[in-house]
Amino acid sequence: MNRPVPHPTRHLLMIVAGFALWALAFVLLYGTQATGCKAGWHLVEMGPANLLRLVLALLFLLHLGAMLALVRYLRRQVVPMAGPVRFLNRVALFSAWAAIASTLFTFVWLFWLSPCQ
Amino acid sequence: MASTLALAGCGGPVSTLDPAGPAADAIARLWWVMLIGAVALFILMMALFGLVMLRPGAGSGLSRRGWILAGGLGMPLPILTALLIYALIQGERLLPHPDGGPNGGVVRVEAVARQFAWEFHYPELGAGAAGTTLNVLHIPAGRAVDVTTRSDDVIHSFWVPRLGGKIDATPGHSPTIRLRADRPGLYAGLCAEYCGTGHRDMGFTVEAHPPALYEQRLRAALAGEEAQ
Ligand SMILES: [Cu+2]
């Protein structure tokens, strides 16, 4: 566990990392939904769901996974016991958890709502 | 007198607060729920504000952290979650699902927008009636009607406030909205997306007929348009 302490700027950037992933998920899900509807993916049955829902679910889970990895990374980061870097790390960690909560709250409906129509 | 004045804005031919069908009804109900909720919250906030003004230290029973958690998460999250789920269920129910509405089959019509008029097509009407009606949409009352919009030029928006929400008429797209008029009558419609200098006058009328008379009246209207 003897990793070098990253430059403070990186800690600052980590504060927006979680919600940047949320924004990316938003754009990709929205774009995929519209494209999939136009292309008729929702008409391709795949077991209990359809191709469009499956692709959307995959995108959703990918982003959720990336956010959990971010949390893991932030928790493992070696930071001083006190001072601004520790503060930035804490804020980044809370932001990442907030982004995960937002992701669930905003996108979990894609498993249920009609994607097209 | 004051209440009469206050409520005067809630009537009229283009009032969303005077719904005449299930889609508009759902929107109006959600609006009332949100208004009542907002008023209740406002009163609560003002009461708390008044309390700490009149009796400094009145809220000190709860820690600072407690206030932040209760006011910042504890109160808004359940309210927003309930509103979201309610709206999603309501929205899902109003979608033009292919299985149709109650009362059997869905009637399909097309609304074609152009600067600055609405042309209505009735693709389901049998042979020999390929005509259209200008600025008047004929529908049967009590049945679900799927209105598919199209545009020949710019973006317009089809809106009959007493029957339901808006749906854009965008070139290259043909989205559908499901409306139903519970009773026969005239319902005012308008273009709800600014589309040019004639936008203001781009209104239309929805005429809901008794179901038994619908086809006969529609054919008469089409014949009338042809004669003009
Ligand atoms: Cu218009």
Short mmCIF file of C-alpha atoms and ligand atoms in Angstrom, two decimals:
data_model
loop_
_atom_site.label_atom_id
_atom_site.label_comp_id
_atom_site.label_asym_id
_atom_site.label_seq_id
_atom_site.Cartn_x
_atom_site.Cartn_y
_atom_site.Cartn_z
CA MET A 1 0.00 0.00 0.00
CA ASN A 2 2.82 2.38 -0.71
CA ARG A 3 1.27 4.35 -3.49
CA PRO A 4 2.48 7.85 -4.18
CA VAL A 5 0.17 10.65 -3.06
CA PRO A 6 -1.44 12.14 -6.20
CA HIS A 7 -1.24 15.82 -6.95
CA PRO A 8 -4.01 17.81 -5.15
CA THR A 9 -5.53 18.87 -8.50
CA ARG A 10 -6.53 15.29 -9.07
CA HIS A 11 -8.37 15.28 -5.76
CA LEU A 12 -10.22 18.38 -6.85
CA LEU A 13 -11.22 16.76 -10.14
CA MET A 14 -12.44 13.68 -8.30
CA ILE A 15 -15.22 15.77 -6.79
CA VAL A 16 -16.97 15.97 -10.17
CA ALA A 17 -16.06 12.45 -11.30
CA GLY A 18 -19.21 10.80 -9.92
CA PHE A 19 -21.63 13.24 -11.49
CA ALA A 20 -19.64 13.32 -14.72
CA LEU A 21 -20.39 9.60 -14.95
CA TRP A 22 -24.05 10.33 -14.17
CA ALA A 23 -24.13 12.92 -16.98
CA LEU A 24 -22.49 10.47 -19.37
CA ALA A 25 -25.07 7.83 -18.45
CA PHE A 26 -27.86 10.36 -19.02
CA VAL A 27 -26.66 11.32 -22.49
CA LEU A 28 -25.97 7.74 -23.56
CA LEU A 29 -29.26 6.36 -22.22
CA TYR A 30 -31.29 9.17 -23.73
CA GLY A 31 -29.55 8.89 -27.09
CA THR A 32 -29.80 5.09 -27.13
CA GLN A 33 -33.47 5.17 -26.21
CA ALA A 34 -34.31 7.57 -29.06
CA THR A 35 -32.13 5.73 -31.56
CA GLY A 36 -33.44 2.33 -30.48
CA CYS A 37 -37.05 3.43 -30.84
CA LYS A 38 -36.40 4.77 -34.33
CA ALA A 39 -34.52 1.58 -35.28
CA GLY A 40 -37.24 -0.64 -33.84
CA TRP A 41 -35.06 -2.42 -31.25
CA HIS A 42 -38.02 -2.48 -28.88
CA LEU A 43 -39.79 -4.83 -31.29
CA VAL A 44 -37.01 -7.44 -31.08
CA GLU A 45 -38.10 -9.77 -28.29
CA MET A 46 -35.40 -11.08 -26.00
CA GLY A 47 -36.84 -13.41 -23.39
CA PRO A 48 -38.97 -11.40 -20.96
CA ALA A 49 -37.68 -8.08 -22.35
CA ASN A 50 -36.67 -6.67 -25.70
CA LEU A 51 -33.40 -5.69 -27.31
CA LEU A 52 -33.76 -1.99 -26.48
CA ARG A 53 -34.45 -2.59 -22.79
CA LEU A 54 -31.56 -5.01 -22.65
CA VAL A 55 -29.13 -2.50 -24.16
CA LEU A 56 -30.37 0.25 -21.82
CA ALA A 57 -30.06 -2.04 -18.80
CA LEU A 58 -26.51 -2.93 -19.83
CA LEU A 59 -25.55 0.75 -20.15
CA PHE A 60 -27.13 1.45 -16.77
CA LEU A 61 -25.26 -1.38 -15.05
CA LEU A 62 -21.98 -0.38 -16.71
CA HIS A 63 -22.23 3.14 -15.32
CA LEU A 64 -23.27 1.88 -11.92
CA GLY A 65 -20.25 -0.41 -11.94
CA ALA A 66 -17.96 2.44 -12.92
CA MET A 67 -19.29 4.54 -10.05
CA LEU A 68 -18.78 1.75 -7.54
CA ALA A 69 -15.23 1.40 -8.85
CA LEU A 70 -14.79 5.13 -8.29
CA VAL A 71 -15.92 4.78 -4.69
CA ARG A 72 -13.50 1.92 -4.21
CA TYR A 73 -10.68 3.95 -5.72
CA LEU A 74 -11.42 6.96 -3.52
CA ARG A 75 -11.59 4.84 -0.38
CA ARG A 76 -8.27 3.25 -1.14
CA GLN A 77 -6.55 6.50 -1.92
CA VAL A 78 -3.77 7.23 0.51
CA VAL A 79 -4.44 10.65 2.00
CA PRO A 80 -3.00 12.51 4.96
CA MET A 81 -4.86 12.30 8.27
CA ALA A 82 -5.89 15.96 8.05
CA GLY A 83 -5.66 18.98 5.77
CA PRO A 84 -7.16 20.04 2.44
CA VAL A 85 -6.30 16.85 0.56
CA ARG A 86 -8.16 14.75 3.10
CA PHE A 87 -11.09 17.16 2.90
CA LEU A 88 -11.17 16.96 -0.90
CA ASN A 89 -11.06 13.19 -0.71
CA ARG A 90 -14.02 13.14 1.67
CA VAL A 91 -16.06 15.48 -0.52
CA ALA A 92 -15.26 13.37 -3.60
CA LEU A 93 -16.35 10.23 -1.78
CA PHE A 94 -19.66 11.74 -0.68
CA SER A 95 -20.22 13.13 -4.22
CA ALA A 96 -19.64 9.66 -5.66
CA TRP A 97 -22.20 8.14 -3.29
CA ALA A 98 -24.64 10.93 -4.15
CA ALA A 99 -24.08 10.22 -7.85
CA ILE A 100 -24.84 6.53 -7.26
CA ALA A 101 -28.07 7.44 -5.44
CA SER A 102 -28.99 9.83 -8.27
CA THR A 103 -28.26 7.19 -10.88
CA LEU A 104 -30.58 4.72 -9.17
CA PHE A 105 -33.29 7.34 -8.65
CA THR A 106 -33.15 8.69 -12.20
CA PHE A 107 -32.59 5.62 -14.33
CA VAL A 108 -33.93 2.55 -12.51
CA TRP A 109 -37.29 3.13 -14.23
CA LEU A 110 -35.88 1.94 -17.52
CA PHE A 111 -36.54 -1.60 -16.31
CA TRP A 112 -40.26 -0.88 -16.21
CA LEU A 113 -41.42 2.11 -18.34
CA SER A 114 -42.39 1.79 -22.01
CA PRO A 115 -39.36 3.03 -23.92
CA CYS A 116 -41.20 4.00 -27.10
CA GLN A 117 -44.71 5.09 -28.20
CA MET B 1 -66.35 38.26 -5.07
CA ALA B 2 -62.64 37.81 -4.63
CA SER B 3 -62.92 34.06 -5.10
CA THR B 4 -65.06 34.56 -8.20
CA LEU B 5 -62.37 36.77 -9.64
CA ALA B 6 -59.63 34.33 -8.66
CA LEU B 7 -61.44 31.42 -10.25
CA ALA B 8 -62.43 33.31 -13.39
CA GLY B 9 -59.08 32.39 -14.92
CA CYS B 10 -59.81 28.69 -14.40
CA GLY B 11 -62.69 28.47 -16.87
CA GLY B 12 -62.91 29.31 -20.54
CA PRO B 13 -62.42 27.22 -23.66
CA VAL B 14 -58.67 26.63 -23.23
CA SER B 15 -58.50 25.91 -19.51
CA THR B 16 -56.48 22.91 -18.38
CA LEU B 17 -58.31 23.18 -15.05
CA ASP B 18 -61.61 22.38 -16.71
CA PRO B 19 -60.77 18.90 -18.04
CA ALA B 20 -63.22 17.06 -20.29
CA GLY B 21 -61.47 13.71 -20.65
CA PRO B 22 -59.19 11.28 -18.82
CA ALA B 23 -55.89 12.61 -20.18
CA ALA B 24 -56.65 16.22 -19.24
CA ASP B 25 -58.13 15.00 -15.99
CA ALA B 26 -54.89 13.32 -15.00
CA ILE B 27 -52.93 16.49 -15.73
CA ALA B 28 -55.38 18.68 -13.79
CA ARG B 29 -55.35 16.31 -10.81
CA LEU B 30 -51.56 16.26 -10.69
CA TRP B 31 -51.57 20.05 -10.84
CA TRP B 32 -54.00 20.29 -7.91
CA VAL B 33 -52.02 17.78 -5.85
CA MET B 34 -48.85 19.78 -6.44
CA LEU B 35 -50.53 23.10 -5.69
CA ILE B 36 -52.03 21.84 -2.43
CA GLY B 37 -48.72 20.22 -1.45
CA ALA B 38 -46.81 23.41 -2.24
CA VAL B 39 -49.22 25.50 -0.20
CA ALA B 40 -48.92 23.11 2.75
CA LEU B 41 -45.12 23.22 2.57
CA PHE B 42 -45.14 27.00 2.27
CA ILE B 43 -47.31 27.31 5.36
CA LEU B 44 -45.04 24.93 7.24
CA MET B 45 -41.94 26.93 6.26
CA MET B 46 -43.52 30.24 7.18
CA ALA B 47 -44.69 28.81 10.53
CA LEU B 48 -41.18 27.61 11.31
CA PHE B 49 -39.78 30.96 10.22
CA GLY B 50 -42.28 32.82 12.39
CA LEU B 51 -41.51 30.57 15.33
CA VAL B 52 -37.77 31.23 15.34
CA MET B 53 -38.38 34.94 14.78
CA LEU B 54 -40.80 35.25 17.69
CA ARG B 55 -39.03 32.79 19.97
CA PRO B 56 -35.30 32.69 19.27
CA GLY B 57 -33.89 29.27 20.03
CA ALA B 58 -37.23 27.52 19.51
CA GLY B 59 -35.69 24.97 17.16
CA SER B 60 -32.73 24.10 19.31
CA GLY B 61 -34.33 20.83 20.41
CA LEU B 62 -33.02 19.42 17.16
CA SER B 63 -29.29 19.68 16.43
CA ARG B 64 -27.99 21.60 13.45
CA ARG B 65 -27.17 18.33 11.72
CA GLY B 66 -30.67 17.09 12.53
CA TRP B 67 -32.28 20.11 10.89
CA ILE B 68 -30.15 19.70 7.77
CA LEU B 69 -30.99 16.00 7.47
CA ALA B 70 -34.69 16.46 8.23
CA GLY B 71 -35.19 19.52 6.01
CA GLY B 72 -32.73 18.61 3.28
CA LEU B 73 -33.40 14.88 2.89
CA GLY B 74 -36.11 13.67 5.26
CA MET B 75 -38.82 15.96 3.94
CA PRO B 76 -38.14 16.40 0.19
CA LEU B 77 -37.08 12.84 -0.69
CA PRO B 78 -40.35 11.05 0.21
CA ILE B 79 -42.40 13.83 -1.40
CA LEU B 80 -40.38 13.87 -4.62
CA THR B 81 -40.31 10.07 -4.78
CA ALA B 82 -44.09 9.82 -4.31
CA LEU B 83 -44.68 12.51 -6.95
CA LEU B 84 -42.31 10.85 -9.39
CA ILE B 85 -43.89 7.40 -9.02
CA TYR B 86 -47.40 8.85 -9.25
CA ALA B 87 -46.49 10.76 -12.42
CA LEU B 88 -44.79 7.75 -13.98
CA ILE B 89 -47.79 5.48 -13.35
CA GLN B 90 -50.16 8.14 -14.64
CA GLY B 91 -48.02 8.79 -17.71
CA GLU B 92 -47.74 5.09 -18.48
CA ARG B 93 -51.52 4.72 -18.33
CA LEU B 94 -52.04 7.58 -20.79
CA LEU B 95 -49.64 6.29 -23.44
CA PRO B 96 -51.18 5.20 -26.74
CA HIS B 97 -50.56 1.49 -26.14
CA PRO B 98 -51.44 -0.63 -29.16
CA ASP B 99 -53.93 -2.74 -27.16
CA GLY B 100 -56.36 0.16 -27.24
CA GLY B 101 -58.40 1.89 -24.59
CA PRO B 102 -61.57 0.85 -22.80
CA ASN B 103 -64.73 0.91 -24.98
CA GLY B 104 -63.11 -1.15 -27.68
CA GLY B 105 -61.04 0.04 -30.58
CA VAL B 106 -59.11 3.24 -30.91
CA VAL B 107 -60.01 5.76 -33.58
CA ARG B 108 -57.02 6.98 -35.56
CA VAL B 109 -56.74 10.43 -37.09
CA GLU B 110 -53.86 12.49 -38.46
CA ALA B 111 -53.18 16.14 -37.76
CA VAL B 112 -51.00 17.78 -40.37
CA ALA B 113 -49.66 21.19 -39.38
CA ARG B 114 -48.40 23.87 -41.68
CA GLN B 115 -47.96 27.62 -41.49
CA PHE B 116 -50.65 28.48 -40.39
CA ALA B 117 -53.40 25.90 -40.35
CA TRP B 118 -54.28 22.36 -39.31
CA GLU B 119 -55.43 19.76 -41.77
CA PHE B 120 -57.07 16.64 -40.38
CA HIS B 121 -57.03 13.27 -42.14
CA TYR B 122 -59.21 10.26 -41.38
CA PRO B 123 -57.32 7.23 -42.71
CA GLU B 124 -59.77 4.75 -41.18
CA LEU B 125 -62.74 5.99 -43.09
CA GLY B 126 -63.49 3.59 -45.93
CA ALA B 127 -63.06 4.11 -49.64
CA GLY B 128 -64.31 7.23 -51.37
CA ALA B 129 -63.64 9.44 -48.38
CA ALA B 130 -60.04 10.49 -48.74
CA GLY B 131 -60.94 14.07 -47.89
CA THR B 132 -59.65 16.24 -45.10
CA THR B 133 -61.12 18.85 -42.81
CA LEU B 134 -59.48 22.21 -42.27
CA ASN B 135 -59.08 23.51 -38.70
CA VAL B 136 -61.89 21.28 -37.42
CA LEU B 137 -61.15 17.81 -36.06
CA HIS B 138 -64.13 15.45 -35.86
CA ILE B 139 -63.97 12.70 -33.24
CA PRO B 140 -66.47 10.39 -31.54
CA ALA B 141 -67.12 11.16 -27.86
CA GLY B 142 -66.37 8.50 -25.26
CA ARG B 143 -63.79 6.68 -27.36
CA ALA B 144 -60.02 6.82 -27.35
CA VAL B 145 -58.67 8.77 -30.30
CA ASP B 146 -55.04 8.50 -31.36
CA VAL B 147 -53.93 11.72 -33.01
CA THR B 148 -50.74 11.34 -35.04
CA THR B 149 -49.11 14.64 -35.92
CA ARG B 150 -47.01 15.60 -38.90
CA SER B 151 -45.61 18.87 -40.16
CA ASP B 152 -44.92 20.10 -43.64
CA ASP B 153 -42.65 22.98 -42.62
CA VAL B 154 -41.55 23.99 -39.12
CA ILE B 155 -42.22 22.64 -35.63
CA HIS B 156 -45.77 23.16 -34.38
CA SER B 157 -47.55 21.69 -31.40
CA PHE B 158 -51.01 20.18 -31.22
CA TRP B 159 -52.82 21.12 -28.02
CA VAL B 160 -56.42 20.76 -26.89
CA PRO B 161 -56.14 21.94 -23.27
CA ARG B 162 -59.47 20.50 -22.10
CA LEU B 163 -58.70 17.08 -23.59
CA GLY B 164 -55.02 16.45 -22.87
CA GLY B 165 -51.39 17.43 -23.11
CA LYS B 166 -49.41 18.78 -26.04
CA ILE B 167 -47.70 16.84 -28.76
CA ASP B 168 -45.24 18.44 -31.15
CA ALA B 169 -45.70 18.27 -34.89
CA THR B 170 -42.13 18.00 -36.10
CA PRO B 171 -41.02 17.53 -39.73
CA GLY B 172 -39.77 13.98 -40.21
CA HIS B 173 -41.49 12.60 -37.12
CA SER B 174 -45.00 11.35 -36.45
CA PRO B 175 -45.64 11.06 -32.73
CA THR B 176 -49.03 10.06 -31.39
CA ILE B 177 -51.12 11.30 -28.48
CA ARG B 178 -54.22 9.55 -27.12
CA LEU B 179 -57.16 11.77 -26.25
CA ARG B 180 -60.72 11.15 -25.23
CA ALA B 181 -63.64 13.54 -24.91
CA ASP B 182 -66.08 12.20 -22.33
CA ARG B 183 -69.03 14.11 -23.76
CA PRO B 184 -70.03 15.46 -27.19
CA GLY B 185 -69.22 19.12 -27.67
CA LEU B 186 -66.79 21.66 -29.03
CA TYR B 187 -63.26 21.87 -27.65
CA ALA B 188 -60.83 24.62 -28.54
CA GLY B 189 -57.35 23.70 -29.76
CA LEU B 190 -54.29 25.73 -30.54
CA CYS B 191 -50.74 25.58 -31.81
CA ALA B 192 -48.55 25.53 -28.72
CA GLU B 193 -45.17 26.01 -30.35
CA TYR B 194 -44.26 29.37 -31.83
CA CYS B 195 -44.06 28.76 -35.56
CA GLY B 196 -44.04 32.15 -37.28
CA THR B 197 -46.01 35.33 -37.74
CA GLY B 198 -49.35 33.52 -38.04
CA HIS B 199 -48.83 31.42 -34.94
CA ARG B 200 -51.37 33.35 -32.92
CA ASP B 201 -54.19 32.54 -35.31
CA MET B 202 -53.35 28.86 -35.69
CA GLY B 203 -56.25 27.67 -33.61
CA PHE B 204 -58.61 24.83 -34.39
CA THR B 205 -61.72 23.19 -33.00
CA VAL B 206 -62.31 19.62 -31.93
CA GLU B 207 -65.88 18.56 -32.49
CA ALA B 208 -66.83 15.49 -30.47
CA HIS B 209 -69.96 13.78 -31.81
CA PRO B 210 -72.22 11.19 -30.20
CA PRO B 211 -70.63 7.86 -31.24
CA ALA B 212 -73.71 6.69 -33.15
CA LEU B 213 -73.71 9.82 -35.31
CA TYR B 214 -69.95 10.13 -35.77
CA GLU B 215 -69.45 8.51 -39.14
CA GLN B 216 -72.48 10.15 -40.68
CA ARG B 217 -71.48 13.61 -39.45
CA LEU B 218 -67.87 13.12 -40.49
CA ARG B 219 -68.89 12.16 -44.01
CA ALA B 220 -71.16 15.19 -44.17
CA ALA B 221 -68.31 17.43 -43.01
CA LEU B 222 -65.94 15.95 -45.60
CA ALA B 223 -68.54 16.45 -48.33
CA GLY B 224 -68.97 20.03 -47.18
CA GLU B 225 -65.22 20.71 -47.39
CA GLU B 226 -65.14 19.23 -50.88
CA ALA B 227 -67.94 21.49 -52.07
CA GLN B 228 -66.10 24.63 -50.98
CU CU C 1 -47.91 26.50 -35.50
#
